[in-house]
mmCIF file of C-alpha atoms in Angstrom:
data_model
loop_
_atom_site.group_PDB
_atom_site.id
_atom_site.type_symbol
_atom_site.label_atom_id
_atom_site.label_comp_id
_atom_site.label_asym_id
_atom_site.label_seq_id
_atom_site.Cartn_x
_atom_site.Cartn_y
_atom_site.Cartn_z
ATOM 1 C CA MET A 1 16.574 -46.870 6.878
ATOM 2 C CA ALA A 2 16.114 -44.282 9.614
ATOM 3 C CA PRO A 3 13.537 -45.230 12.297
ATOM 4 C CA HIS A 4 11.534 -42.039 11.736
ATOM 5 C CA THR A 5 10.379 -41.225 8.207
ATOM 6 C CA ILE A 6 8.797 -37.789 7.906
ATOM 7 C CA THR A 7 6.810 -37.068 4.758
ATOM 8 C CA LEU A 8 6.456 -33.420 3.764
ATOM 9 C CA ALA A 9 3.663 -32.177 1.520
ATOM 10 C CA GLY A 10 5.790 -30.630 -1.200
ATOM 11 C CA ASN A 11 9.161 -29.100 -1.971
ATOM 12 C CA ILE A 12 8.565 -25.943 0.072
ATOM 13 C CA ASP A 13 6.511 -27.336 2.936
ATOM 14 C CA SER A 14 8.010 -25.063 5.583
ATOM 15 C CA ASP A 15 4.951 -25.356 7.851
ATOM 16 C CA GLY A 16 5.205 -29.124 7.836
ATOM 17 C CA PHE A 17 8.934 -29.006 8.481
ATOM 18 C CA ARG A 18 8.549 -26.712 11.486
ATOM 19 C CA ARG A 19 5.748 -28.823 12.932
ATOM 20 C CA GLU A 20 7.624 -32.086 12.540
ATOM 21 C CA ALA A 21 10.932 -30.647 13.740
ATOM 22 C CA ARG A 22 9.281 -29.451 16.953
ATOM 23 C CA SER A 23 7.768 -32.897 17.526
ATOM 24 C CA LEU A 24 11.081 -34.615 16.875
ATOM 25 C CA LEU A 25 12.899 -32.309 19.274
ATOM 26 C CA ALA A 26 10.258 -32.891 21.917
ATOM 27 C CA ALA A 27 10.780 -36.629 21.597
ATOM 28 C CA LEU A 28 14.588 -36.273 21.670
ATOM 29 C CA VAL A 29 14.905 -37.867 18.218
ATOM 30 C CA ALA A 30 18.458 -37.281 16.992
ATOM 31 C CA PRO A 31 19.030 -36.046 13.427
ATOM 32 C CA ASP A 32 20.635 -39.307 12.279
ATOM 33 C CA GLN A 33 17.407 -41.115 13.216
ATOM 34 C CA VAL A 34 15.239 -39.124 10.778
ATOM 35 C CA ASP A 35 14.628 -39.596 7.074
ATOM 36 C CA TRP A 36 12.976 -36.601 5.382
ATOM 37 C CA VAL A 37 11.020 -37.343 2.203
ATOM 38 C CA ILE A 38 8.654 -35.377 -0.023
ATOM 39 C CA ASP A 39 5.253 -36.686 -1.042
ATOM 40 C CA ALA A 40 5.696 -36.994 -4.806
ATOM 41 C CA GLY A 41 1.947 -36.938 -5.321
ATOM 42 C CA ALA A 42 1.675 -33.564 -3.622
ATOM 43 C CA ALA A 43 4.925 -31.982 -4.784
ATOM 44 C CA THR A 44 3.153 -29.023 -6.361
ATOM 45 C CA GLN A 45 0.967 -28.139 -3.401
ATOM 46 C CA ARG A 46 1.373 -24.692 -1.902
ATOM 47 C CA PHE A 47 0.158 -25.428 1.594
ATOM 48 C CA SER A 48 1.303 -28.174 3.913
ATOM 49 C CA ARG A 49 -0.859 -31.025 5.118
ATOM 50 C CA PRO A 50 -0.367 -33.298 8.123
ATOM 51 C CA ALA A 51 2.588 -35.591 7.566
ATOM 52 C CA GLY A 52 2.387 -39.342 7.843
ATOM 53 C CA PRO A 53 2.289 -41.109 11.201
ATOM 54 C CA ALA A 54 5.393 -40.463 13.247
ATOM 55 C CA ALA A 55 6.592 -42.053 16.436
ATOM 56 C CA THR A 56 7.005 -38.617 17.984
ATOM 57 C CA ARG A 57 3.276 -38.072 18.563
ATOM 58 C CA GLY A 58 2.290 -37.825 22.207
ATOM 59 C CA ALA A 59 5.897 -37.568 23.386
ATOM 60 C CA ALA A 60 6.117 -33.810 23.863
ATOM 61 C CA SER A 61 6.836 -34.147 27.550
ATOM 62 C CA ALA A 62 9.941 -36.219 26.883
ATOM 63 C CA GLY A 63 12.116 -33.421 25.535
ATOM 64 C CA ILE A 64 12.184 -29.792 24.515
ATOM 65 C CA THR A 65 8.746 -28.395 23.731
ATOM 66 C CA HIS A 66 9.689 -24.732 23.219
ATOM 67 C CA PRO A 67 13.250 -24.592 21.883
ATOM 68 C CA LEU A 68 14.941 -21.208 21.952
ATOM 69 C CA VAL A 69 16.811 -20.598 18.712
ATOM 70 C CA PRO A 70 18.104 -17.388 17.122
ATOM 71 C CA ARG A 71 15.597 -15.542 14.971
ATOM 72 C CA SER A 72 18.235 -15.439 12.240
ATOM 73 C CA PHE A 73 18.121 -19.230 12.085
ATOM 74 C CA MET A 74 14.366 -19.261 11.524
ATOM 75 C CA SER A 75 14.737 -16.707 8.747
ATOM 76 C CA MET A 76 17.512 -18.763 7.152
ATOM 77 C CA CYS A 77 15.322 -21.875 7.311
ATOM 78 C CA GLU A 78 12.614 -20.168 5.244
ATOM 79 C CA THR A 79 15.214 -19.435 2.554
ATOM 80 C CA VAL A 80 17.142 -22.722 2.607
ATOM 81 C CA ILE A 81 13.930 -24.722 2.250
ATOM 82 C CA LEU A 82 13.609 -23.160 -1.224
ATOM 83 C CA HIS A 83 16.915 -24.763 -2.287
ATOM 84 C CA ASN A 84 16.767 -27.744 -4.628
ATOM 85 C CA ALA A 85 19.119 -29.993 -2.634
ATOM 86 C CA PRO A 86 17.282 -33.020 -1.167
ATOM 87 C CA LEU A 87 19.526 -32.866 1.913
ATOM 88 C CA ARG A 88 18.236 -29.438 2.995
ATOM 89 C CA PHE A 89 15.632 -30.680 5.494
ATOM 90 C CA GLY A 90 18.080 -33.026 7.172
ATOM 91 C CA LEU A 91 20.680 -30.265 7.348
ATOM 92 C CA LEU A 92 18.230 -27.796 8.881
ATOM 93 C CA TYR A 93 17.011 -30.260 11.484
ATOM 94 C CA ARG A 94 20.588 -31.143 12.364
ATOM 95 C CA LEU A 95 21.383 -27.458 12.808
ATOM 96 C CA LEU A 96 18.277 -26.968 14.936
ATOM 97 C CA TRP A 97 19.205 -29.933 17.100
ATOM 98 C CA ARG A 98 22.733 -28.642 17.528
ATOM 99 C CA LEU A 99 21.637 -25.082 18.300
ATOM 100 C CA VAL A 100 19.465 -26.447 21.113
ATOM 101 C CA HIS A 101 22.122 -28.786 22.497
ATOM 102 C CA GLU A 102 25.211 -26.741 21.592
ATOM 103 C CA PRO A 103 24.389 -23.095 22.406
ATOM 104 C CA GLY A 104 27.862 -21.946 21.372
ATOM 105 C CA LEU A 105 27.249 -23.069 17.785
ATOM 106 C CA GLN A 106 25.650 -19.764 16.811
ATOM 107 C CA HIS A 107 28.960 -18.028 17.536
ATOM 108 C CA ASP A 108 31.081 -20.359 15.390
ATOM 109 C CA PRO A 109 31.346 -18.842 11.889
ATOM 110 C CA ARG A 110 33.405 -21.778 10.584
ATOM 111 C CA ASP A 111 31.080 -24.613 11.557
ATOM 112 C CA ARG A 112 30.579 -26.843 8.516
ATOM 113 C CA ASP A 113 26.800 -27.164 8.838
ATOM 114 C CA ARG A 114 26.339 -23.429 9.333
ATOM 115 C CA VAL A 115 28.563 -22.591 6.375
ATOM 116 C CA GLN A 116 26.730 -25.038 4.125
ATOM 117 C CA ALA A 117 23.320 -23.638 5.085
ATOM 118 C CA LEU A 118 24.481 -20.053 4.564
ATOM 119 C CA HIS A 119 25.836 -20.916 1.114
ATOM 120 C CA MET A 120 22.532 -22.543 0.203
ATOM 121 C CA ALA A 121 20.615 -19.481 1.373
ATOM 122 C CA GLN A 122 22.862 -17.257 -0.739
ATOM 123 C CA ALA A 123 22.225 -19.429 -3.798
ATOM 124 C CA VAL A 124 18.464 -19.136 -3.294
ATOM 125 C CA ARG A 125 18.648 -15.351 -2.920
ATOM 126 C CA ARG A 126 20.699 -15.117 -6.125
ATOM 127 C CA ASP A 127 18.086 -17.160 -7.940
ATOM 128 C CA MET A 128 15.321 -14.904 -6.647
ATOM 129 C CA ARG A 129 17.188 -11.819 -7.874
ATOM 130 C CA LYS A 130 17.664 -13.464 -11.275
ATOM 131 C CA MET A 131 13.974 -14.153 -11.575
ATOM 132 C CA LYS A 132 13.131 -10.543 -10.704
ATOM 133 C CA THR A 133 15.633 -9.015 -13.120
ATOM 134 C CA LEU A 134 15.935 -11.417 -16.070
ATOM 135 C CA ILE A 135 12.327 -12.261 -16.836
ATOM 136 C CA HIS A 136 11.074 -10.725 -20.075
ATOM 137 C CA PHE A 137 7.357 -10.654 -20.822
ATOM 138 C CA SER A 138 5.929 -10.906 -24.336
ATOM 139 C CA VAL A 139 2.443 -9.708 -25.215
ATOM 140 C CA VAL A 140 0.127 -12.390 -26.609
ATOM 141 C CA ALA A 141 -3.493 -12.231 -27.714
ATOM 142 C CA ASP A 142 -5.136 -15.213 -26.075
ATOM 143 C CA ALA A 143 -8.735 -14.326 -27.063
ATOM 144 C CA PRO A 144 -10.361 -11.855 -29.460
ATOM 145 C CA GLY A 145 -11.106 -8.615 -27.666
ATOM 146 C CA ALA A 146 -9.552 -9.798 -24.415
ATOM 147 C CA GLU A 147 -7.163 -7.713 -22.376
ATOM 148 C CA ALA A 148 -3.552 -8.304 -23.398
ATOM 149 C CA LEU A 149 -1.767 -11.170 -21.678
ATOM 150 C CA TYR A 150 1.890 -10.716 -20.749
ATOM 151 C CA LEU A 151 3.590 -14.097 -20.831
ATOM 152 C CA ALA A 152 7.080 -15.089 -19.713
ATOM 153 C CA TRP A 153 9.198 -18.214 -19.417
ATOM 154 C CA PHE A 154 11.841 -18.754 -16.743
ATOM 155 C CA ASP A 155 13.898 -21.732 -15.604
ATOM 156 C CA PRO A 156 14.900 -21.188 -11.957
ATOM 157 C CA ASP A 157 17.601 -23.215 -10.270
ATOM 158 C CA HIS A 158 15.637 -23.527 -7.035
ATOM 159 C CA HIS A 159 12.028 -23.594 -5.779
ATOM 160 C CA VAL A 160 11.597 -19.818 -5.815
ATOM 161 C CA VAL A 161 8.507 -19.230 -7.964
ATOM 162 C CA GLU A 162 6.030 -18.861 -5.123
ATOM 163 C CA ALA A 163 8.411 -16.704 -3.113
ATOM 164 C CA VAL A 164 8.972 -14.270 -5.974
ATOM 165 C CA ALA A 165 5.475 -14.197 -7.486
ATOM 166 C CA PRO A 166 4.129 -11.537 -5.059
ATOM 167 C CA PHE A 167 6.838 -9.175 -6.334
ATOM 168 C CA PHE A 168 5.347 -9.338 -9.835
ATOM 169 C CA ALA A 169 1.809 -9.039 -8.488
ATOM 170 C CA ARG A 170 2.766 -5.762 -6.844
ATOM 171 C CA ARG A 171 4.895 -4.538 -9.721
ATOM 172 C CA PHE A 172 2.335 -5.241 -12.426
ATOM 173 C CA ALA A 173 -0.871 -5.173 -10.444
ATOM 174 C CA GLN A 174 -2.964 -3.654 -13.258
ATOM 175 C CA LEU A 175 -1.986 -6.178 -15.930
ATOM 176 C CA ARG A 176 -2.760 -9.783 -16.829
ATOM 177 C CA TRP A 177 0.431 -11.819 -16.776
ATOM 178 C CA ALA A 178 1.711 -15.353 -16.375
ATOM 179 C CA ILE A 179 5.092 -16.941 -15.776
ATOM 180 C CA LEU A 180 5.737 -20.521 -16.867
ATOM 181 C CA THR A 181 8.581 -22.566 -15.400
ATOM 182 C CA PRO A 182 9.424 -26.285 -15.606
ATOM 183 C CA GLU A 183 8.189 -27.000 -12.071
ATOM 184 C CA ARG A 184 5.555 -24.396 -11.268
ATOM 185 C CA SER A 185 3.546 -21.793 -13.135
ATOM 186 C CA VAL A 186 1.814 -18.687 -11.866
ATOM 187 C CA ARG A 187 -0.606 -16.174 -13.280
ATOM 188 C CA TRP A 188 -2.220 -12.928 -12.166
ATOM 189 C CA GLN A 189 -5.556 -11.675 -13.444
ATOM 190 C CA GLY A 190 -5.988 -8.679 -11.190
ATOM 191 C CA GLN A 191 -7.049 -10.109 -7.834
ATOM 192 C CA MET A 192 -5.221 -13.267 -6.801
ATOM 193 C CA LEU A 193 -2.089 -15.209 -7.613
ATOM 194 C CA GLU A 194 -2.965 -18.587 -9.071
ATOM 195 C CA PHE A 195 -0.424 -21.400 -9.217
ATOM 196 C CA GLY A 196 -0.454 -24.379 -11.533
ATOM 197 C CA PRO A 197 1.829 -27.190 -12.683
ATOM 198 C CA GLY A 198 5.015 -26.604 -14.612
ATOM 199 C CA ALA A 199 5.482 -26.442 -18.358
ATOM 200 C CA PRO A 200 8.141 -28.178 -20.479
ATOM 201 C CA PRO A 201 11.189 -26.279 -21.754
ATOM 202 C CA ASN A 202 9.656 -25.688 -25.188
ATOM 203 C CA ALA A 203 7.050 -23.502 -23.508
ATOM 204 C CA ALA A 204 9.204 -20.541 -24.515
ATOM 205 C CA ALA A 205 8.403 -21.292 -28.172
ATOM 206 C CA ASP A 206 4.711 -22.196 -27.892
ATOM 207 C CA GLY A 207 3.939 -20.282 -24.732
ATOM 208 C CA LEU A 208 0.273 -19.519 -25.386
ATOM 209 C CA ASP A 209 -0.585 -23.181 -25.951
ATOM 210 C CA ARG A 210 1.295 -24.137 -22.810
ATOM 211 C CA TYR A 211 -0.421 -21.374 -20.856
ATOM 212 C CA ARG A 212 -3.823 -22.659 -21.934
ATOM 213 C CA ASP A 213 -2.846 -26.209 -21.073
ATOM 214 C CA VAL A 214 -1.684 -25.225 -17.573
ATOM 215 C CA PHE A 215 -4.423 -22.804 -16.595
ATOM 216 C CA GLU A 216 -7.425 -23.654 -18.754
ATOM 217 C CA ALA A 217 -7.355 -27.260 -19.976
ATOM 218 C CA ARG A 218 -6.512 -28.382 -16.440
ATOM 219 C CA ALA A 219 -8.966 -26.026 -14.755
ATOM 220 C CA ALA A 220 -10.633 -28.848 -12.867
ATOM 221 C CA ARG A 221 -7.359 -29.568 -11.072
ATOM 222 C CA ARG A 222 -6.296 -26.030 -10.246
ATOM 223 C CA GLN A 223 -4.337 -25.348 -7.065
ATOM 224 C CA PRO A 224 -5.806 -22.965 -4.461
ATOM 225 C CA VAL A 225 -5.416 -19.277 -5.232
ATOM 226 C CA ILE A 226 -3.311 -17.202 -2.899
ATOM 227 C CA ASN A 227 -3.498 -13.584 -1.818
ATOM 228 C CA SER A 228 -0.663 -11.539 -3.253
ATOM 229 C CA ASP A 229 -0.245 -9.170 -0.306
ATOM 230 C CA ARG A 230 -0.778 -6.207 -2.600
ATOM 231 C CA GLY A 231 -0.661 -3.757 0.274
ATOM 232 C CA SER A 232 2.997 -4.380 1.025
ATOM 233 C CA ALA A 233 4.219 -2.239 -1.849
ATOM 234 C CA PRO A 234 2.704 0.370 -4.153
ATOM 235 C CA ALA A 235 1.361 -0.973 -7.421
ATOM 236 C CA GLN A 236 2.741 0.413 -10.643
ATOM 237 C CA ASN A 237 1.227 0.593 -14.099
ATOM 238 C CA SER A 238 4.404 0.244 -16.131
ATOM 239 C CA ARG A 239 4.416 -2.222 -19.016
ATOM 240 C CA PRO A 240 6.563 -5.250 -18.248
ATOM 241 C CA GLY A 241 9.693 -5.911 -20.217
ATOM 242 C CA SER A 242 12.433 -6.887 -17.851
ATOM 243 C CA ALA A 243 11.115 -6.437 -14.348
ATOM 244 C CA PRO A 244 13.241 -4.245 -12.079
#
């Protein structure tokens, strides 16, 4: 087992990864000395929390406290973290370590680690495009006299739900809608994006019951709501079928 075990607060804990990677670099902890794990009990959390105790605390003066890395690498990290491969955090830290200690790496288009990370980022972007273009909403009546609810089911290959949800909030800002997926669900009721646990594959057949189970029966355990950044794109009033 690696001497340093870093526990991240969920599958897309990019804040936690950046914080821990900086501490590890500062303490000159090599990539092969780190084991990255995800807190199974917090796998559905949106925001990161402090990771478990690490031997890197208090050692900032030992190594590199402000590493200079290409901006393109930081952008790629945000995308690769959404991939479903467990090795992604180890790969990204190894790349970060190498970029700091091997400045010429950024100019080597055939480096194995770089190529692997770029392929993973491409896979995530494809999955995000699929979610935006293939989702089809169906209208359901979830309560007498209530505003129509547009409900959809999608099974992404990667952890892209939270990254793509603001697109739908902007696109269908005037409507009530929800998207159920096996890992994560999201709904919009006009003001905020609200995330909840996933729904099983048969949610496509009994979607309304699954929607109620995720967002109403489990109301006491709801995840924090998140601003949708509505101002970043003009809202449209079109009725959702397949989102553009």
